[in-house]
Coordinates of C-alpha atoms in Angstrom, one line a residue:
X1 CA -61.3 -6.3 118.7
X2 CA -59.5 -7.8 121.6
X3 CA -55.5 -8.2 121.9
X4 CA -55.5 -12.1 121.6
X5 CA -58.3 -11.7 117.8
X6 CA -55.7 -8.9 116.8
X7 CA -52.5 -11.1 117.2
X8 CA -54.4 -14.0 115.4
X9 CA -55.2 -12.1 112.5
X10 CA -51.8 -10.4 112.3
X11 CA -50.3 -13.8 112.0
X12 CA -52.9 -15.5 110.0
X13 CA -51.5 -17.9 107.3
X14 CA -48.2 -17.4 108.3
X15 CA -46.7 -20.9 108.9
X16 CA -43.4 -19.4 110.7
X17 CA -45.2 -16.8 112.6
X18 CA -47.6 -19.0 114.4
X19 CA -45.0 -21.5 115.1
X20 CA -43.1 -18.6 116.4
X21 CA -45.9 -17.9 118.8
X22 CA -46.4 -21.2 119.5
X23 CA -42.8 -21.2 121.3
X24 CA -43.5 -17.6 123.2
X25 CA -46.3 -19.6 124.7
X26 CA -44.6 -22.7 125.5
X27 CA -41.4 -20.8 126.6
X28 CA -42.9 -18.5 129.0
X29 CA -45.3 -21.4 130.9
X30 CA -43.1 -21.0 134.0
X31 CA -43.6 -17.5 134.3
X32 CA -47.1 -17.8 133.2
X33 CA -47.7 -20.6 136.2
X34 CA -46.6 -18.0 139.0
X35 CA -47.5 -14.6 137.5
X36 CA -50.9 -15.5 135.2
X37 CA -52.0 -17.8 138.3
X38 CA -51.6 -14.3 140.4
X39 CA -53.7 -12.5 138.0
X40 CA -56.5 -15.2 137.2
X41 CA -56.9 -14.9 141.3
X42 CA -56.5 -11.4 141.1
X43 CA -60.0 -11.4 138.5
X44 CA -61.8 -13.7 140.2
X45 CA -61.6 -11.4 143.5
X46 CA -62.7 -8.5 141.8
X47 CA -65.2 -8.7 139.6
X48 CA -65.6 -5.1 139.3
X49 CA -62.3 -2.8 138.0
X50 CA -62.0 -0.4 141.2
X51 CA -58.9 1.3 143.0
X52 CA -58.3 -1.7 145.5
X53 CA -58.1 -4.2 141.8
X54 CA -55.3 -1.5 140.5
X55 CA -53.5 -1.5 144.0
X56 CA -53.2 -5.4 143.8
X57 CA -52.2 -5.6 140.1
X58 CA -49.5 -3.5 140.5
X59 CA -48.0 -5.4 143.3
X60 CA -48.1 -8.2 141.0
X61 CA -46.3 -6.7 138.3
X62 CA -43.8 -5.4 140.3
X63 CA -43.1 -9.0 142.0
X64 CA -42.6 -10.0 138.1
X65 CA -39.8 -7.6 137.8
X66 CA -41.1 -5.7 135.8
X67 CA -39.7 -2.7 137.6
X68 CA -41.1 -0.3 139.2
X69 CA -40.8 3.1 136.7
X70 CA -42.9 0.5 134.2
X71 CA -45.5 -0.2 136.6
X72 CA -46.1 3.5 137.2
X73 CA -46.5 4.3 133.8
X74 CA -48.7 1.3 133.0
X75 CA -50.5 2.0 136.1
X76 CA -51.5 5.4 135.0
X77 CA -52.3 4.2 131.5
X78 CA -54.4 1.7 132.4
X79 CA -56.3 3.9 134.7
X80 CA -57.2 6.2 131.7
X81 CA -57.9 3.2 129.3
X82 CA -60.4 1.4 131.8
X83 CA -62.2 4.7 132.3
X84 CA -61.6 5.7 128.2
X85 CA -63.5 2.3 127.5
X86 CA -65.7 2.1 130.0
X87 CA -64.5 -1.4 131.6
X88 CA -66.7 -2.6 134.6
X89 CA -65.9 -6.3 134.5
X90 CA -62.6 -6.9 135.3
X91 CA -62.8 -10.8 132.7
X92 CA -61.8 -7.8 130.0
X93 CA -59.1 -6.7 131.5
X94 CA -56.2 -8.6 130.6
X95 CA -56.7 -7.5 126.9
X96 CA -56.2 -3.6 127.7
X97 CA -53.0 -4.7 130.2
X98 CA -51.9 -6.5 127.2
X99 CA -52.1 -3.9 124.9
X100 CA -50.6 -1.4 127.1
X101 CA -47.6 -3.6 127.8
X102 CA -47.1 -3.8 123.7
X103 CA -47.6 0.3 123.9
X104 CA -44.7 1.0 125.9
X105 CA -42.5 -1.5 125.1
X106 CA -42.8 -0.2 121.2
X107 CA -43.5 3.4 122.3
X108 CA -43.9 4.6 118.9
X109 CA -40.5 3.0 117.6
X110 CA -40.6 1.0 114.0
X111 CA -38.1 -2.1 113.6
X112 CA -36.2 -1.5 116.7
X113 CA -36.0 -5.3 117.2
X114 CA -34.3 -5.6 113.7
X115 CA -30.5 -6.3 113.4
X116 CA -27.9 -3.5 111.6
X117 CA -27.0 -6.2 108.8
X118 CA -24.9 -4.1 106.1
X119 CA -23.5 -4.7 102.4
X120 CA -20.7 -6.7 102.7
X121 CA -19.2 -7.7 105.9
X122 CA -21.5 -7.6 109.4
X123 CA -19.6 -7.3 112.2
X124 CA -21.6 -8.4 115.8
X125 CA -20.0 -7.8 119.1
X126 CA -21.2 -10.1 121.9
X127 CA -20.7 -8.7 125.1
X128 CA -21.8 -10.2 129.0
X129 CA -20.4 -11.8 131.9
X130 CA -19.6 -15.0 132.1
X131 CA -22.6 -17.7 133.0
X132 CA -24.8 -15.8 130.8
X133 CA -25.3 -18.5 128.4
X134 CA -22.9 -15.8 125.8
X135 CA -21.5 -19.0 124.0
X136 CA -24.2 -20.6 123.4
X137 CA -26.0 -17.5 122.2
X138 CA -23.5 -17.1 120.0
X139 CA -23.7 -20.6 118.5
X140 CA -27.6 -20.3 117.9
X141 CA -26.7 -16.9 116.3
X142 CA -25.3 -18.1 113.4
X143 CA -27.2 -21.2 113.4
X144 CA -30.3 -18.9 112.6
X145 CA -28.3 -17.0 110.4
X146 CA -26.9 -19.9 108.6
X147 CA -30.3 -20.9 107.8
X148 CA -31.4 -17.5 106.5
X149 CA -28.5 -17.9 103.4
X150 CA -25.9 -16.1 105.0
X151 CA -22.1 -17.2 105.5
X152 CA -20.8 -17.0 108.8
X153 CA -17.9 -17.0 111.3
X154 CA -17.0 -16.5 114.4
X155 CA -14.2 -15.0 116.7
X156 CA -12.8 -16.3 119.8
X157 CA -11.8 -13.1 121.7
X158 CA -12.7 -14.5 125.2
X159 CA -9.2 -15.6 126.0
X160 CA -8.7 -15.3 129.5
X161 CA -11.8 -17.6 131.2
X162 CA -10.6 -21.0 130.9
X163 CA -12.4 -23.4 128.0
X164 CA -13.7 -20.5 126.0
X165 CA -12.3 -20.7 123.3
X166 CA -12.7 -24.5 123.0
X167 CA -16.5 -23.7 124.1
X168 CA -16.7 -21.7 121.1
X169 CA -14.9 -23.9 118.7
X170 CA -17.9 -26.8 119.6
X171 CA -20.4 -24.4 118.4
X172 CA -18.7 -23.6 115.3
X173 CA -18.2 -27.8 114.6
X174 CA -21.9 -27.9 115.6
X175 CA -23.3 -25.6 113.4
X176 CA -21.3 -25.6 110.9
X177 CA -19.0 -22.4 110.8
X178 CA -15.7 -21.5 110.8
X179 CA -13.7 -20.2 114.2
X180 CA -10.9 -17.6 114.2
X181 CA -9.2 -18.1 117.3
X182 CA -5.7 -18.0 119.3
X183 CA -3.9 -20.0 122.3
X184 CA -5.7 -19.2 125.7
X185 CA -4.3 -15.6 127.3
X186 CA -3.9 -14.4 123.5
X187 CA -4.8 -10.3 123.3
X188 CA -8.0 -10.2 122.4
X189 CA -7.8 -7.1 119.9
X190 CA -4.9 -9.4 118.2
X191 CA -8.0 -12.4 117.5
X192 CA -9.9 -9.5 116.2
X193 CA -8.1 -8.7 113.9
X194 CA -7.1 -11.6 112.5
X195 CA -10.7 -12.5 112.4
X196 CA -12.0 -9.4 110.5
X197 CA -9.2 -9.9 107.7
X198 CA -9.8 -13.6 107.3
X199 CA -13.8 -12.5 107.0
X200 CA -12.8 -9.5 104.7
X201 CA -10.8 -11.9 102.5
X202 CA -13.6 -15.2 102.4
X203 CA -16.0 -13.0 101.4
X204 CA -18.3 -13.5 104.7
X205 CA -21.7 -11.5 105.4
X206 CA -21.7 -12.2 109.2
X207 CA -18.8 -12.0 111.8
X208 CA -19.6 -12.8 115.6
X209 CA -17.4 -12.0 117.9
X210 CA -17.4 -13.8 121.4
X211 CA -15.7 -11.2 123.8
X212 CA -14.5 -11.6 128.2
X213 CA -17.0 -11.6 130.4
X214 CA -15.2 -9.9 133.8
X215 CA -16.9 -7.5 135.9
X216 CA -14.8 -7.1 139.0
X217 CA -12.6 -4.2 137.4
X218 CA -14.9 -1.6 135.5
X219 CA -12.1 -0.3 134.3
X220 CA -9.8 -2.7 132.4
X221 CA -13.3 -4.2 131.5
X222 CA -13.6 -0.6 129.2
X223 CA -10.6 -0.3 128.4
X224 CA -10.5 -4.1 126.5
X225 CA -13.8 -3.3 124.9
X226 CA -12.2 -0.1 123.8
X227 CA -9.4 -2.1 121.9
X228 CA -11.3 -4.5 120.6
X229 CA -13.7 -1.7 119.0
X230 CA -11.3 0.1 117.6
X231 CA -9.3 -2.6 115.7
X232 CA -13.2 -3.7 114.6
X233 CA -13.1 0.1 113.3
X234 CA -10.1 0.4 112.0
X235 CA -10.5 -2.4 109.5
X236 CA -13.9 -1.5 108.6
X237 CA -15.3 2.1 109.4
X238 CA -18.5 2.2 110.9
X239 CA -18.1 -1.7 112.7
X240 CA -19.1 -3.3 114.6
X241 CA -22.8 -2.6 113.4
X242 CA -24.2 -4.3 116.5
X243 CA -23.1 -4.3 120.4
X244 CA -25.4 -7.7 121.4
X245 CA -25.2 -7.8 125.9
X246 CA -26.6 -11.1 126.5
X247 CA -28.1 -11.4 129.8
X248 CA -29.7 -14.3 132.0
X249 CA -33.8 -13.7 132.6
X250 CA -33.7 -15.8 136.1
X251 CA -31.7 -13.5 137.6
X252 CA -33.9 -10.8 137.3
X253 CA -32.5 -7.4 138.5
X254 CA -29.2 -8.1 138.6
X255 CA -29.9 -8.3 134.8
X256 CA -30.6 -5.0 134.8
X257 CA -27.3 -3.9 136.7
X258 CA -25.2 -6.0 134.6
X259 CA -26.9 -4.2 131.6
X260 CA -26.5 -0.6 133.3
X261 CA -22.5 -0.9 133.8
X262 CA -22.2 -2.5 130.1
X263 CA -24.1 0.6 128.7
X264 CA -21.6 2.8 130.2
X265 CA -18.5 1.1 128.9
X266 CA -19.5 0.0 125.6
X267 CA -22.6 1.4 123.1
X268 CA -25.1 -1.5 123.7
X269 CA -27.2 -1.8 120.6
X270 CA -29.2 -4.5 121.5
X271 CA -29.7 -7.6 124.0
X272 CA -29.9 -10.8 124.0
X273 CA -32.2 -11.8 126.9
X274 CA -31.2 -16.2 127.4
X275 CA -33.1 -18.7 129.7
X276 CA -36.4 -16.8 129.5
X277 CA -38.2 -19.9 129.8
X278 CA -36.4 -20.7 133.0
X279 CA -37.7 -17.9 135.1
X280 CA -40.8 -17.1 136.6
X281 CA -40.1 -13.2 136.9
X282 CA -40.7 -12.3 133.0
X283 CA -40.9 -9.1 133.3
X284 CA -37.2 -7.6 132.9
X285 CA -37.7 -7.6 129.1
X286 CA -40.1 -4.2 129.9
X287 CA -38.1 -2.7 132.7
X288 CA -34.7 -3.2 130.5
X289 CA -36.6 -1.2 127.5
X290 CA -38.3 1.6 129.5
X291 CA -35.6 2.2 131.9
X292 CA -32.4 1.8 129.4
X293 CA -34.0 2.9 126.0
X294 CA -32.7 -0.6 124.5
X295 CA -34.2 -3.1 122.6
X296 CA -34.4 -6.6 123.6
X297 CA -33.4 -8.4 120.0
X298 CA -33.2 -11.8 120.9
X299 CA -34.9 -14.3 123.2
X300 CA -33.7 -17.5 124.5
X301 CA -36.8 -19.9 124.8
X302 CA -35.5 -22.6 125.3
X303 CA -32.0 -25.5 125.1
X304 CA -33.0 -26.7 120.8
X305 CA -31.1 -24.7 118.5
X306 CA -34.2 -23.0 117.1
X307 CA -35.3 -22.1 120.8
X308 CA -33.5 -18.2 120.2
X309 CA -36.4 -16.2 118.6
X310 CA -36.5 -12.8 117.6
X311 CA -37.7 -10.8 120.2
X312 CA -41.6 -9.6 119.4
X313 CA -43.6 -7.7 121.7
X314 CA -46.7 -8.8 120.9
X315 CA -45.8 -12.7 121.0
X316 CA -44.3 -11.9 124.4
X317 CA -47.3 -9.9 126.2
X318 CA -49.1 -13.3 124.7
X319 CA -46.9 -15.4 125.7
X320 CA -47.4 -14.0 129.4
X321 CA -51.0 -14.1 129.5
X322 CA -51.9 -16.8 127.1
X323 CA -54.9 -18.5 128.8
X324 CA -56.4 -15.4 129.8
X325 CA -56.4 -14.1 127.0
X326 CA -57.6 -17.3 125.5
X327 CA -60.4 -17.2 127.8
X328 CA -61.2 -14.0 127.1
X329 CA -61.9 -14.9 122.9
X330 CA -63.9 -17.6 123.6
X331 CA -66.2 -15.6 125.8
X332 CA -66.0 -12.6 123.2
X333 CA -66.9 -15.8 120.6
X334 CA -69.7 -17.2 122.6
X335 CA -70.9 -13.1 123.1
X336 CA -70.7 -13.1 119.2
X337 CA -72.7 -16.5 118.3
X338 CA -75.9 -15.3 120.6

C-alpha cells in the first residue's frame, strides 16, 4: 500500500484530520514549488533507480536543509529499501522516500509531538529570539487551547525589548485571555511570579509564559532563564512542564544554531517551528529532530489564527510531496482497475 493510500485511510472520516492535511498541503506549496519541482525533474531523468539517481537526490535534500547527518542516514535507508523491494522505476519512488522520512523523524518514539498538560495548573515556557514570530505563537497557543475547553493566561516576562509587553497584551484582547504583566524593564522572575499565583488562585489549566529573546550574551541569557525557572519551580514543583523554542523556518540553519545554544542554557522540550509556509527550504523540521533529539510540537502554516497545527510527520512528508505522491495513487488506481 503506498504512503499517500496509507495516509488517506489513517484519516478517513475524520473531518478535522483531513482539514488538518488539507493545511500541510497548502502551507508547504512554497517549499513544494522549489524542492518537489527538483524531484519531479529528478524522475523524469532517470527512469531507472541507479547510483547516479541517489547521487542527485541527495543533493536535493541537502539544498532543502534538511542537513546533512539526515541525508546520510536516509541515503543509506533508501538504498536498502529500493533493493529490499525490488524498485526499478524510479515513478515509485517518492512513496519509499516518504516513508523513510516519517521513519526517522518518529524513530520508534510514541506521542513525542504531544504537550506535558498536568492536573491542575500547566505551566509553558516560551523561549526564542526576538523576530521569531514568539508573540504571535504565543497568541495562537491559547487561541487553540481556548478552543479545546481550557482556561488560559498569559505572562509578560519579555520586559526589556521595547513593545512586548503591549504586543502581548493585543494577543490576550484578541483572543480572549487574561495578561499578567509589569511596566517595561520590570524583573522578569518578579512577572513570574506574580503570574503563577494569580493562575494558582483563578483556578487556570494553562499558563504561557512569553520570556526575552537576547542572544548576544550567552551568559546573562542563562542566567535569566535560570531565574525565571526556578521561581516557576518554586511555586509549583515539577513546572514548567514544557520549555516551547520557537524558531523561524526561512531562515533555515541558523534555526538550528539558535536551537543548539537554547538547548544548552535551558531544557528545550519541544519547538515551535513559525513561517513554515514562508520558506522554500522545509526540511529543518528533520535535521532539528535527528540532530538535537527534539520534537517539533507546533507548526506555523500560515497568518489565520488556526494556521499553528500540531506538528504530524506524516501530514508533513505529505505536505512536501503532495503531487507526487498524488500522481503516484492514481497510477497505482489505474494499475488496479485493469
Amino acid at each position: 500500500m503506498s504512503f499517500f493510500k496509507k495516509l488517506k485511510d489513517k484519516f478517513a472520516g475524520n473531518t478535522e484530520a483531513e482539514e488538518s492535511t488539507e493545511k500541510y498541503k497548502e502551507g508547504l506549496a512554497k517549499t513544494r514549488i522549489g524542492f518537489t519541482s527538483k524531484i519531479n525533474d529528478l524522475v523524469a531523468k532517470y527512469r531507472k533507480v541507479d547510483e547516479d539517481f541517489f547521487e542527485e537526490l541527495e543533493e536535493i535534500l541537502l539544498q532543502a536543509d534538511v542537513g546533512f547527518e539526515t541525508v546520510i542516514e536516509l541515503m543509506d535507508d533508501l538504498r536498502f529499501e529500493v533493493q529490499r523491494k525490488n524498485v526499478k522505476d524510479t515513478s515509485n519512488v517518492q512513496s519509499v522516500i516518504s516513508e523513510k522520512l516519517v521513519e526517522i523523524y518518529e524513530a520508534g518514539e510514541a506521542e513525542i509531538n504531544e504537550i506535558n498538560f498536568v492536573e491542575g495548573l500547566t505551566v509553558i515556557l516560551m523561549v526564542g529570539v526576538n523576530g521569531v514570530g514568539k508573540t504571535t505563537t504565543i497568541g495562537k497557543l491559547a487561541h487553540r487551547f481556548k478552543n479545546e475547553g481550557k482556561t488560559v493566561m498569559l505572562a509578560a516576562g519579555d520586559t526589556f525589548r521595547a513593545g512586548a509587553i503591549e504586543q502581548l497584551d493585543v494577543w490576550g484582547k484578541r483572543v480572549g485571555v487574561d495578561v499578567i504583566k509589569q511596566s517595561e524593564g520590570s524583573d522578569p522572575a518578579a512577572v513570574m511570579y506574580d503570574a503563577v499565583r494569580s493562575a494558582k488562585s483563578r483556578g487556570v489549566d494553562v499558563l504561557i509564559c512569553d520570556t526575552a529573546g537576547r542572544l548576544q550574551n550567552k551568559v546573562n541569557l542563562m542566567n535569566e532563564l535560570q531565574k525565571v525557572h526556578r521561581v516557576i519551580s518554586r511555586e509549583i514543583p515539577g513546572a514548567p512542564h514544557e520549555v516551547l523554542l520557537a524558531l523561524d523556518a526561512t531562515t533555515g540553519q541558523n534555526a538550528m544554531l539558535q536551537a543548539q545554544t537554547f538547548k544548552e542554557v535551558t531544557d528545550v522540550t519541544g519547538i515551535v517551528l513559525t513561517k513554515l509556509d514562508g520558506t522554500a527550504k522545509g526540511g529543518i523540521v528533520l535535521a532539528i529532530r535527528n540532530k538535537l533529539k527534539i520534537p517539533v510540537k507546533f507548526v506555523g502554516l500560515g497568518e489565520k489564527l488556526d494556521d499553528l497545527q500540531p506538528f504530524d510527520a506524516q501530514k508533513y512528508v505529505y505536505g512536501l510531496f503532495a503531487e507526487g505522491l498524488d500522481k503516484e495513487q492514481e497510477l497505482e488506481d489505474a494499475k488496479a482497475d485493469k
